[in-house]
């Protein structure tokens, strides 16, 4: 009997409201691509029945976790979420579990493998583009350029595409095993992938909010890898 791949999604957590929150865009994107999404609570270990892991966007990561003191421009941190996502991301990479990291999720993946991030791209990276858009989340506001011989090259017909942009942090140095998949015109890393895992891809934009063919292909590739993992696991 064929069953849909089960995709665990890491939600946000509010200390003030004592609530878990998750945008329905992530859920709908997984369902549209053929998966069965479930929410992973922050105190849980990585469930053994998962076929894929989605790390979502959100607030800043504690700079102490990547060996730095906080800059004045750093935002609110979430220790519970940081600890959970670092733990489950490391476990997923070790298991070769298909994983897609979005915005903050890409940064978590990179840090887990020893990489670094800019706490504020305006201060530390000298960015020349507007990376926190004032436009609907579904609307792309700057270009990215795909690197040769990457998963995105295989997925998309064009090497240049337009994405939304909602971040003030970004990957700086790459973690072990990661390569750059795409950059923006000002040189910032916009996508990474792990060269040794079946599917471990991070993107700095929010594909779940963009209803384009290219973003659909990204989620479809993620679910295809999850289905293959499910089959191998059985």
Backbone as JSON, one array per atom type, in Angstrom:
{
  "sequence": "XXXXXXXXXXXXXXXXXXXXXXXXXXXXXXXXXXXXXXXXXXXXXXXXXXXXXXXXXXXXXXXXXXXXXXXXXXXXXXXXXXXXXXXXXXXXXXXXXXXXXXXXXXXXXXXXXXXXXXXXXXXXXXXXXXXXXXXXXXXXXXXXXXXXXXXXXXXXXXXXXXXXXXXXXXXXXXXXXXXXXXXXXXXXXXXXXXXXXXXXXXXXXXXXXXXXXXXXXXXXXXXXXXXXXXXXXX",
  "N": [[0.84, -1.19, 0.0], [0.6, 2.16, -0.92], [1.66, 5.06, 0.75], [1.51, 8.5, 1.71], [4.51, 10.42, 1.94], [5.75, 11.26, 5.16], [6.16, 14.35, 6.55], [7.94, 16.15, 8.83], [7.43, 19.22, 10.46], [9.0, 21.99, 11.83], [7.77, 24.18, 14.19], [7.29, 27.67, 15.2], [7.82, 29.14, 18.49], [6.19, 30.85, 21.08], [7.25, 32.5, 23.85], [5.99, 34.43, 25.36], [3.2, 34.11, 24.86], [3.0, 31.45, 25.24], [2.61, 29.61, 23.14], [2.55, 27.51, 20.23], [3.31, 28.24, 16.89], [2.54, 28.24, 13.39], [2.76, 28.97, 10.03], [0.2, 28.47, 7.64], [1.0, 28.28, 5.05], [3.31, 26.69, 4.8], [2.3, 24.15, 5.41], [0.36, 23.81, 3.37], [2.0, 23.87, 1.11], [3.51, 21.53, 1.39], [1.46, 19.6, 1.34], [0.39, 20.03, -1.23], [2.51, 19.18, -2.79], [2.43, 16.51, -2.34], [2.82, 15.37, 0.17], [2.45, 14.36, 3.67], [2.0, 16.47, 6.17], [3.24, 16.98, 9.51], [3.3, 18.45, 12.78], [6.16, 19.18, 14.68], [6.89, 19.15, 18.03], [8.78, 21.31, 20.2], [10.11, 20.01, 22.34], [10.54, 17.45, 21.57], [12.38, 14.56, 20.41], [13.84, 13.68, 17.2], [11.37, 12.14, 15.36], [11.24, 8.64, 14.56], [9.74, 7.8, 12.4], [9.62, 9.63, 10.38], [9.79, 10.87, 6.99], [10.88, 13.06, 5.92], [12.15, 16.38, 6.66], [11.2, 19.64, 7.47], [12.52, 22.72, 8.01], [11.55, 25.75, 9.24], [11.07, 29.33, 8.58], [11.82, 32.27, 10.61], [12.68, 33.96, 13.7], [15.83, 35.38, 14.92], [18.89, 33.5, 15.37], [20.58, 32.46, 18.3], [23.57, 34.13, 18.74], [25.68, 33.1, 20.25], [25.67, 30.44, 19.74], [27.02, 30.08, 17.4], [29.5, 30.93, 18.03], [29.83, 33.72, 18.5], [29.54, 37.03, 19.95], [26.55, 38.91, 20.68], [25.52, 41.36, 18.3], [24.42, 44.81, 18.29], [22.42, 45.0, 16.44], [21.21, 42.55, 16.37], [18.3, 40.5, 16.72], [15.38, 39.36, 18.58], [15.84, 36.33, 20.38], [15.26, 32.75, 20.58], [15.58, 30.45, 22.76], [14.54, 27.82, 23.28], [13.52, 26.99, 20.79], [15.87, 27.18, 19.24], [17.51, 25.17, 20.44], [16.0, 22.85, 19.97], [15.83, 22.75, 17.11], [18.5, 22.66, 16.32], [19.18, 20.19, 17.36], [17.42, 18.32, 16.06], [18.02, 18.81, 13.42], [20.72, 18.07, 13.21], [20.43, 15.33, 13.75], [18.88, 14.57, 11.55], [20.6, 15.06, 9.38], [22.58, 13.17, 9.94], [21.14, 10.83, 9.56], [20.68, 10.95, 6.89], [18.24, 11.96, 6.15], [15.84, 13.4, 4.04], [15.8, 16.93, 3.73], [14.57, 20.24, 3.95], [15.46, 23.5, 4.35], [14.25, 26.63, 5.23], [14.85, 30.03, 4.96], [15.52, 31.09, 8.07], [15.78, 28.38, 8.63], [17.65, 27.45, 6.75], [19.93, 28.68, 7.74], [20.19, 27.43, 10.22], [20.82, 24.8, 9.39], [23.32, 25.25, 8.23], [24.86, 26.19, 10.41], [24.82, 23.97, 12.12], [26.61, 22.29, 10.84], [28.96, 23.55, 11.3], [29.26, 26.0, 10.04], [29.03, 29.62, 9.53], [27.05, 32.61, 10.21], [25.95, 35.85, 9.08], [25.18, 38.2, 11.49], [23.92, 40.57, 10.98], [23.28, 41.62, 7.86], [23.5, 44.11, 6.69], [25.34, 45.5, 8.25], [27.55, 43.74, 8.47], [28.01, 42.48, 6.0], [27.88, 44.35, 4.04], [25.69, 44.79, 2.27], [24.01, 45.66, -0.78], [21.52, 45.5, -1.77], [17.93, 45.56, -1.2], [16.86, 43.56, 1.27], [14.84, 43.09, 3.03], [11.8, 43.09, 2.19], [9.22, 45.41, 1.21], [6.53, 44.53, 0.42], [3.94, 42.27, -0.74], [4.23, 38.93, 0.64], [4.11, 36.96, -1.26], [5.21, 38.0, -3.5], [7.96, 38.4, -5.63], [11.02, 40.19, -5.17], [13.73, 40.6, -5.7], [16.5, 39.43, -7.72], [17.94, 36.13, -8.01], [20.83, 34.12, -8.69], [21.6, 31.13, -10.09], [24.0, 28.66, -9.29], [26.27, 26.67, -11.28], [26.0, 23.1, -11.85], [24.36, 22.21, -9.71], [21.57, 21.27, -7.59], [19.47, 23.04, -8.05], [20.04, 23.91, -10.6], [19.38, 21.65, -12.06], [16.66, 21.57, -11.58], [15.44, 23.95, -12.48], [14.74, 25.77, -15.44], [15.83, 28.25, -16.06], [18.73, 30.16, -15.13], [18.56, 32.42, -13.72], [16.3, 33.81, -11.43], [13.48, 35.32, -9.76], [12.95, 36.16, -6.38], [11.18, 36.31, -3.2], [12.03, 38.31, -0.29], [13.0, 38.42, 2.99], [14.73, 38.95, 5.22], [17.39, 39.69, 7.56], [19.64, 38.45, 8.17], [22.15, 36.06, 7.08], [23.84, 33.24, 5.56], [27.35, 33.09, 6.07], [30.13, 31.91, 6.19], [30.59, 28.62, 4.89], [29.23, 25.57, 6.15], [30.61, 22.3, 6.88], [30.7, 20.22, 4.08], [28.71, 21.56, 2.68], [27.69, 23.33, -0.27], [27.44, 26.28, -2.33], [24.38, 27.08, -3.82], [23.0, 29.18, -5.0], [23.19, 32.73, -5.47], [22.55, 36.18, -4.59], [22.43, 39.33, -6.42], [24.18, 41.02, -5.09], [25.99, 39.33, -4.02], [25.37, 37.79, -1.77], [24.8, 34.65, -0.13], [22.2, 32.7, -1.25], [21.14, 30.19, -1.47], [21.87, 26.85, -0.42], [23.32, 23.55, -0.57], [23.84, 20.19, 0.52], [26.56, 18.24, -0.34], [26.85, 15.55, 0.12], [24.52, 14.37, 0.99], [21.29, 12.95, 0.25], [19.17, 14.75, -0.15], [19.51, 17.75, 1.03], [18.77, 20.75, 1.37], [18.97, 24.26, 1.54], [17.27, 27.35, 1.49], [17.24, 30.91, 1.23], [15.09, 32.53, 0.8], [11.42, 32.6, 0.86], [9.9, 30.07, -0.32], [7.47, 28.77, 0.09], [5.56, 30.73, 0.22], [5.36, 31.71, -2.29], [3.62, 31.21, -5.18], [4.62, 29.96, -7.55], [5.7, 28.23, -10.54], [8.38, 27.42, -10.41], [8.92, 27.36, -7.63], [7.15, 25.42, -6.88], [8.33, 23.22, -8.12], [10.61, 22.94, -6.56], [9.56, 22.1, -4.06], [8.39, 19.74, -4.96], [10.63, 18.24, -5.68], [11.77, 17.88, -3.18], [9.78, 16.31, -1.94], [9.85, 14.11, -3.61], [12.37, 13.05, -3.0], [11.82, 12.43, -0.35], [9.87, 10.44, -0.67], [11.39, 8.44, -1.86], [13.14, 7.93, 0.22], [11.33, 6.96, 2.08], [10.53, 4.59, 0.8], [12.95, 3.19, 0.79], [13.34, 2.93, 3.51], [11.41, 1.13, 4.21]],
  "CA": [[0.0, 0.0, 0.0], [1.35, 3.4, -0.99], [1.25, 6.11, 1.67], [2.21, 9.76, 1.48], [5.67, 10.65, 2.82], [5.45, 12.06, 6.34], [7.12, 15.45, 6.66], [7.89, 16.88, 10.09], [7.64, 20.66, 10.33], [9.35, 22.63, 13.1], [7.04, 25.45, 14.32], [7.83, 28.7, 16.08], [7.28, 29.08, 19.84], [6.09, 32.14, 21.76], [7.39, 32.46, 25.31], [5.0, 35.35, 25.95], [1.86, 33.55, 24.76], [3.08, 30.01, 25.47], [1.92, 29.03, 22.0], [3.26, 27.09, 19.03], [2.69, 28.86, 15.72], [3.02, 27.75, 12.11], [2.02, 29.48, 8.89], [-0.41, 27.42, 6.84], [1.68, 28.19, 3.75], [4.19, 25.53, 4.83], [1.45, 22.95, 5.37], [-0.25, 23.7, 2.05], [3.04, 23.56, 0.12], [3.83, 20.1, 1.54], [0.31, 18.82, 0.87], [0.29, 20.17, -2.69], [3.6, 18.39, -3.39], [2.14, 15.09, -2.15], [3.25, 14.89, 1.47], [1.59, 14.42, 4.84], [2.74, 17.26, 7.15], [2.93, 16.91, 10.93], [4.03, 19.45, 13.55], [7.1, 18.64, 15.66], [6.96, 20.02, 19.2], [10.2, 21.6, 20.49], [10.75, 19.14, 23.33], [10.64, 16.11, 21.02], [13.49, 14.11, 19.57], [13.41, 13.47, 15.82], [10.61, 10.89, 15.3], [11.86, 7.68, 13.64], [8.87, 7.49, 11.27], [9.61, 10.71, 9.39], [10.41, 10.69, 5.68], [11.48, 14.34, 5.56], [12.12, 17.41, 7.69], [11.13, 21.02, 6.98], [12.87, 23.75, 8.99], [10.84, 26.94, 8.78], [11.63, 30.64, 8.85], [11.51, 32.83, 11.92], [13.57, 34.96, 14.29], [17.28, 35.22, 14.9], [19.53, 32.41, 16.11], [21.48, 32.95, 19.34], [24.94, 34.19, 18.2], [26.61, 32.28, 21.03], [25.67, 29.09, 19.18], [28.03, 30.01, 16.34], [30.76, 31.46, 18.52], [29.94, 35.17, 18.45], [28.77, 37.84, 20.87], [25.47, 39.55, 19.92], [25.6, 42.74, 17.87], [23.25, 45.63, 18.63], [21.38, 44.8, 15.42], [20.59, 41.23, 16.5], [16.93, 40.56, 17.2], [14.95, 38.47, 19.66], [16.22, 34.93, 20.21], [14.31, 31.78, 21.12], [16.45, 29.33, 23.16], [13.87, 26.52, 23.13], [13.5, 26.66, 19.37], [17.25, 26.94, 18.81], [17.99, 23.87, 20.92], [15.27, 21.8, 19.27], [16.15, 22.66, 15.7], [19.88, 22.19, 16.19], [19.18, 18.75, 17.68], [16.76, 17.5, 15.04], [18.75, 18.99, 12.16], [21.91, 17.21, 13.27], [19.99, 13.94, 13.63], [18.42, 14.35, 10.17], [21.77, 14.96, 8.52], [23.24, 11.89, 10.22], [20.31, 9.75, 9.0], [20.46, 11.23, 5.47], [16.82, 12.24, 5.99], [15.63, 14.58, 3.2], [15.54, 18.12, 4.55], [14.49, 21.53, 3.31], [15.53, 24.59, 5.32], [13.77, 27.88, 4.65], [15.27, 31.25, 5.64], [16.2, 30.69, 9.31], [16.08, 26.96, 8.54], [18.92, 27.3, 6.03], [20.99, 29.1, 8.63], [20.35, 26.35, 11.2], [21.54, 23.71, 8.73], [24.71, 25.65, 8.04], [25.51, 26.27, 11.72], [24.99, 22.61, 12.63], [27.8, 21.7, 10.21], [30.14, 24.35, 11.6], [29.3, 27.24, 9.27], [28.69, 30.85, 10.23], [26.07, 33.5, 9.58], [26.01, 37.27, 9.4], [24.12, 38.62, 12.4], [23.19, 41.62, 10.27], [23.95, 41.72, 6.57], [23.8, 45.5, 6.39], [26.54, 45.89, 8.99], [28.69, 42.83, 8.31], [28.24, 42.02, 4.62], [27.86, 45.48, 3.12], [24.72, 44.52, 1.21], [23.56, 46.81, -1.58], [20.13, 45.26, -2.15], [16.92, 45.55, -0.14], [16.57, 42.16, 1.57], [13.59, 43.02, 3.79], [10.93, 43.75, 1.22], [7.96, 46.05, 1.58], [5.66, 44.03, -0.63], [3.34, 41.0, -0.31], [5.17, 37.81, 0.74], [4.02, 36.14, -2.47], [5.79, 38.75, -4.62], [9.42, 38.43, -5.67], [11.51, 41.57, -5.25], [15.1, 40.69, -6.23], [16.94, 38.26, -8.48], [19.02, 35.25, -7.58], [21.54, 33.52, -9.82], [21.89, 29.74, -9.73], [25.34, 28.17, -9.6], [26.31, 25.48, -12.13], [26.16, 21.77, -11.25], [23.64, 22.14, -8.44], [20.21, 20.75, -7.71], [18.6, 24.07, -8.65], [20.31, 23.88, -12.04], [18.62, 20.53, -12.62], [15.23, 21.79, -11.42], [14.91, 25.14, -13.14], [15.23, 26.01, -16.79], [16.61, 29.49, -16.09], [19.7, 30.32, -14.06], [18.16, 33.62, -12.97], [14.89, 33.89, -11.08], [13.16, 36.37, -8.79], [12.43, 35.58, -5.14], [10.85, 37.25, -2.14], [13.19, 38.52, 0.57], [12.48, 38.82, 4.3], [15.76, 38.56, 6.18], [18.53, 40.59, 7.79], [20.78, 37.57, 8.4], [22.41, 35.16, 5.96], [25.05, 32.44, 5.74], [28.61, 33.77, 5.73], [31.03, 30.81, 5.84], [29.84, 27.39, 4.69], [29.47, 24.42, 7.0], [31.25, 21.15, 6.24], [29.9, 19.46, 3.11], [27.77, 22.39, 1.95], [28.13, 24.16, -1.38], [26.5, 27.35, -2.66], [23.52, 26.78, -4.96], [22.56, 30.42, -5.63], [23.55, 34.0, -4.83], [21.89, 37.39, -5.07], [23.32, 40.17, -7.23], [25.2, 41.62, -4.23], [26.92, 38.29, -3.6], [24.93, 37.02, -0.61], [24.38, 33.27, -0.37], [20.74, 32.58, -1.24], [20.76, 28.77, -1.38], [22.97, 25.91, -0.2], [22.95, 22.14, -0.58], [24.9, 19.33, 1.03], [27.01, 17.42, -1.47], [26.89, 14.13, 0.46], [23.19, 13.9, 1.38], [20.37, 12.77, -0.89], [18.48, 16.03, -0.34], [19.64, 18.66, 2.16], [18.78, 22.02, 0.65], [18.51, 25.44, 2.26], [17.04, 28.55, 0.68], [17.1, 32.08, 2.08], [13.78, 33.14, 0.57], [10.28, 31.84, 1.36], [9.21, 29.48, -1.48], [6.11, 28.36, 0.46], [4.66, 31.87, 0.04], [5.33, 32.06, -3.71], [2.86, 30.17, -5.88], [5.16, 29.9, -8.9], [6.08, 26.89, -11.01], [9.72, 27.09, -9.92], [8.87, 26.99, -6.22], [6.48, 24.12, -6.85], [9.32, 22.21, -8.49], [11.48, 22.75, -5.41], [8.86, 21.25, -3.09], [8.2, 18.43, -5.57], [11.9, 17.53, -5.58], [11.89, 17.51, -1.77], [8.86, 15.19, -1.68], [10.34, 12.95, -4.36], [13.43, 12.48, -2.18], [11.18, 11.85, 0.83], [9.22, 9.2, -1.09], [12.46, 7.47, -2.06], [13.61, 7.57, 1.56], [10.27, 6.11, 2.66], [10.6, 3.28, 0.17], [14.16, 2.52, 1.27], [13.17, 2.64, 4.93], [10.5, -0.01, 4.35]],
  "C": [[0.88, 1.24, 0.0], [0.79, 4.42, 0.0], [2.07, 7.37, 1.39], [3.41, 9.87, 2.42], [5.28, 11.58, 3.97], [6.56, 13.08, 6.54], [6.92, 16.17, 8.0], [8.23, 18.34, 9.88], [7.91, 21.25, 11.71], [8.65, 23.98, 13.19], [7.83, 26.48, 15.12], [7.22, 28.51, 17.47], [7.3, 30.47, 20.45], [6.19, 31.94, 23.26], [6.3, 33.3, 25.98], [3.61, 34.73, 25.97], [1.81, 32.07, 25.1], [2.3, 29.25, 24.39], [2.92, 28.57, 20.94], [2.55, 27.69, 17.83], [3.35, 28.35, 14.44], [2.15, 28.32, 11.0], [1.45, 28.33, 8.06], [0.25, 27.28, 5.47], [2.62, 26.98, 3.69], [3.39, 24.23, 4.67], [0.89, 22.74, 3.97], [0.78, 23.34, 0.98], [3.42, 22.08, 0.18], [2.69, 19.25, 1.01], [0.2, 18.86, -0.65], [1.34, 19.32, -3.4], [3.44, 16.89, -3.13], [2.55, 14.52, -0.81], [2.18, 15.0, 2.54], [2.34, 15.19, 5.93], [2.28, 17.0, 8.58], [3.79, 17.94, 11.65], [4.91, 18.76, 14.59], [7.19, 19.61, 16.83], [8.41, 20.16, 19.66], [10.87, 20.68, 21.49], [10.99, 17.73, 22.8], [12.0, 15.83, 20.38], [12.95, 13.92, 18.15], [12.67, 12.14, 15.73], [11.2, 9.93, 14.26], [11.02, 7.4, 12.39], [8.86, 8.58, 10.2], [10.29, 10.3, 8.09], [11.07, 11.98, 5.19], [11.32, 15.34, 6.68], [12.12, 18.78, 7.03], [11.43, 21.96, 8.14], [12.38, 25.09, 8.47], [11.6, 28.23, 9.1], [11.24, 31.14, 10.23], [12.56, 33.81, 12.38], [15.03, 34.57, 14.25], [17.74, 34.03, 15.74], [20.51, 33.03, 17.12], [22.92, 32.96, 18.81], [25.94, 33.35, 18.98], [26.72, 30.87, 20.47], [26.63, 28.96, 17.99], [29.27, 30.83, 16.71], [30.94, 32.96, 18.47], [29.15, 35.81, 19.58], [27.71, 38.62, 20.08], [25.77, 41.01, 19.56], [24.34, 43.49, 18.29], [22.09, 45.38, 17.67], [20.7, 43.44, 15.52], [19.21, 41.36, 17.14], [16.67, 39.59, 18.33], [15.38, 37.03, 19.35], [15.24, 34.02, 20.96], [15.09, 30.51, 21.51], [15.82, 27.95, 22.98], [13.88, 26.08, 21.67], [14.9, 26.37, 18.84], [17.71, 25.54, 19.18], [17.31, 22.73, 20.18], [15.74, 21.64, 17.84], [17.59, 22.23, 15.46], [19.93, 20.67, 16.38], [18.59, 17.93, 16.54], [17.44, 17.65, 13.68], [19.98, 18.11, 12.12], [21.53, 15.74, 13.1], [19.56, 13.62, 12.2], [19.59, 14.22, 9.22], [22.5, 13.63, 8.71], [22.48, 10.72, 9.6], [20.15, 9.86, 7.49], [18.97, 11.4, 5.19], [16.65, 13.47, 5.1], [15.19, 15.78, 4.03], [15.54, 19.36, 3.68], [14.48, 22.6, 4.4], [15.17, 25.91, 4.65], [14.16, 29.05, 5.54], [16.08, 30.92, 6.89], [16.62, 29.22, 9.24], [17.37, 26.68, 7.8], [20.08, 27.64, 6.94], [21.26, 28.05, 9.71], [21.16, 25.21, 10.6], [23.03, 24.03, 8.61], [25.48, 25.68, 9.36], [25.78, 24.89, 12.29], [26.26, 21.96, 12.07], [29.03, 22.6, 10.35], [30.28, 25.63, 10.81], [28.92, 28.44, 10.12], [27.61, 31.63, 9.51], [26.39, 34.94, 9.94], [24.87, 37.59, 10.36], [23.28, 39.73, 11.79], [23.93, 41.9, 8.96], [24.28, 43.16, 6.19], [25.09, 45.96, 7.03], [27.74, 45.05, 8.59], [29.01, 42.46, 6.87], [28.23, 43.16, 3.61], [26.89, 45.31, 1.98], [24.28, 45.8, 0.51], [22.12, 46.66, -2.04], [19.22, 45.33, -0.94], [16.51, 44.1, 0.1], [15.4, 41.98, 2.54], [12.56, 43.81, 2.99], [9.72, 44.4, 1.88], [6.98, 45.77, 0.44], [5.02, 42.75, -0.11], [4.37, 39.86, -0.31], [5.19, 36.96, -0.53], [4.74, 36.76, -3.66], [7.31, 38.76, -4.53], [9.95, 39.84, -5.89], [12.98, 41.7, -5.65], [15.49, 39.37, -6.88], [17.92, 37.42, -7.68], [19.59, 34.57, -8.82], [22.05, 32.15, -9.39], [23.28, 29.34, -10.18], [25.24, 26.91, -10.47], [26.45, 24.21, -11.28], [25.56, 21.68, -9.85], [22.24, 21.59, -8.68], [19.29, 21.77, -8.37], [18.82, 24.17, -10.15], [19.49, 22.79, -12.72], [17.12, 20.81, -12.59], [14.68, 22.88, -12.33], [15.54, 25.35, -14.51], [16.16, 27.22, -16.84], [17.57, 29.57, -14.91], [19.4, 31.56, -13.21], [16.67, 33.54, -12.69], [14.71, 34.97, -10.03], [12.51, 35.74, -7.57], [11.99, 36.7, -4.2], [12.03, 37.33, -1.17], [12.75, 39.14, 1.88], [13.49, 38.5, 5.4], [16.8, 39.66, 6.37], [19.77, 39.78, 8.17], [20.95, 36.64, 7.21], [23.67, 34.34, 6.27], [26.28, 33.24, 5.3], [29.62, 32.73, 5.27], [30.23, 29.51, 5.79], [30.23, 26.32, 5.7], [30.05, 23.26, 6.19], [30.29, 20.41, 5.31], [28.93, 20.3, 2.31], [28.45, 23.13, 0.81], [27.06, 25.22, -1.63], [25.71, 26.96, -3.9], [23.1, 28.04, -5.71], [23.02, 31.61, -4.8], [22.66, 35.11, -5.37], [22.91, 38.25, -5.81], [24.41, 40.84, -6.4], [26.1, 40.58, -3.58], [26.51, 37.47, -2.4], [24.53, 35.61, -1.01], [22.87, 33.17, -0.22], [20.26, 31.14, -1.18], [22.02, 27.94, -1.2], [22.43, 24.49, -0.34], [24.14, 21.31, -0.1], [25.28, 18.31, -0.04], [26.96, 15.93, -1.18], [25.53, 13.55, 0.85], [22.26, 13.85, 0.18], [19.58, 14.04, -1.19], [18.58, 16.8, 0.97], [19.88, 20.03, 1.57], [18.27, 23.13, 1.55], [18.34, 26.61, 1.32], [16.76, 29.73, 1.61], [15.74, 32.76, 1.91], [12.68, 32.23, 1.11], [9.49, 31.25, 0.17], [7.78, 29.08, -1.17], [5.1, 29.47, 0.23], [4.52, 32.28, -1.42], [4.68, 30.92, -4.5], [3.32, 30.07, -7.34], [5.53, 28.47, -9.26], [7.43, 26.48, -10.45], [9.7, 26.66, -8.45], [8.13, 25.67, -6.02], [7.43, 22.99, -7.18], [10.28, 21.92, -7.34], [10.82, 21.83, -4.38], [8.64, 19.84, -3.66], [9.48, 17.59, -5.48], [12.13, 17.06, -4.15], [11.01, 16.29, -1.47], [9.25, 13.94, -2.44], [11.45, 12.26, -3.56], [12.86, 11.82, -0.93], [10.5, 10.52, 0.5], [10.25, 8.1, -1.3], [13.01, 7.0, -0.71], [12.61, 6.64, 2.23], [10.35, 4.7, 2.11], [11.82, 2.5, 0.67], [14.03, 2.1, 2.73], [12.3, 1.4, 5.15], [11.11, -1.27, 3.77]]
}
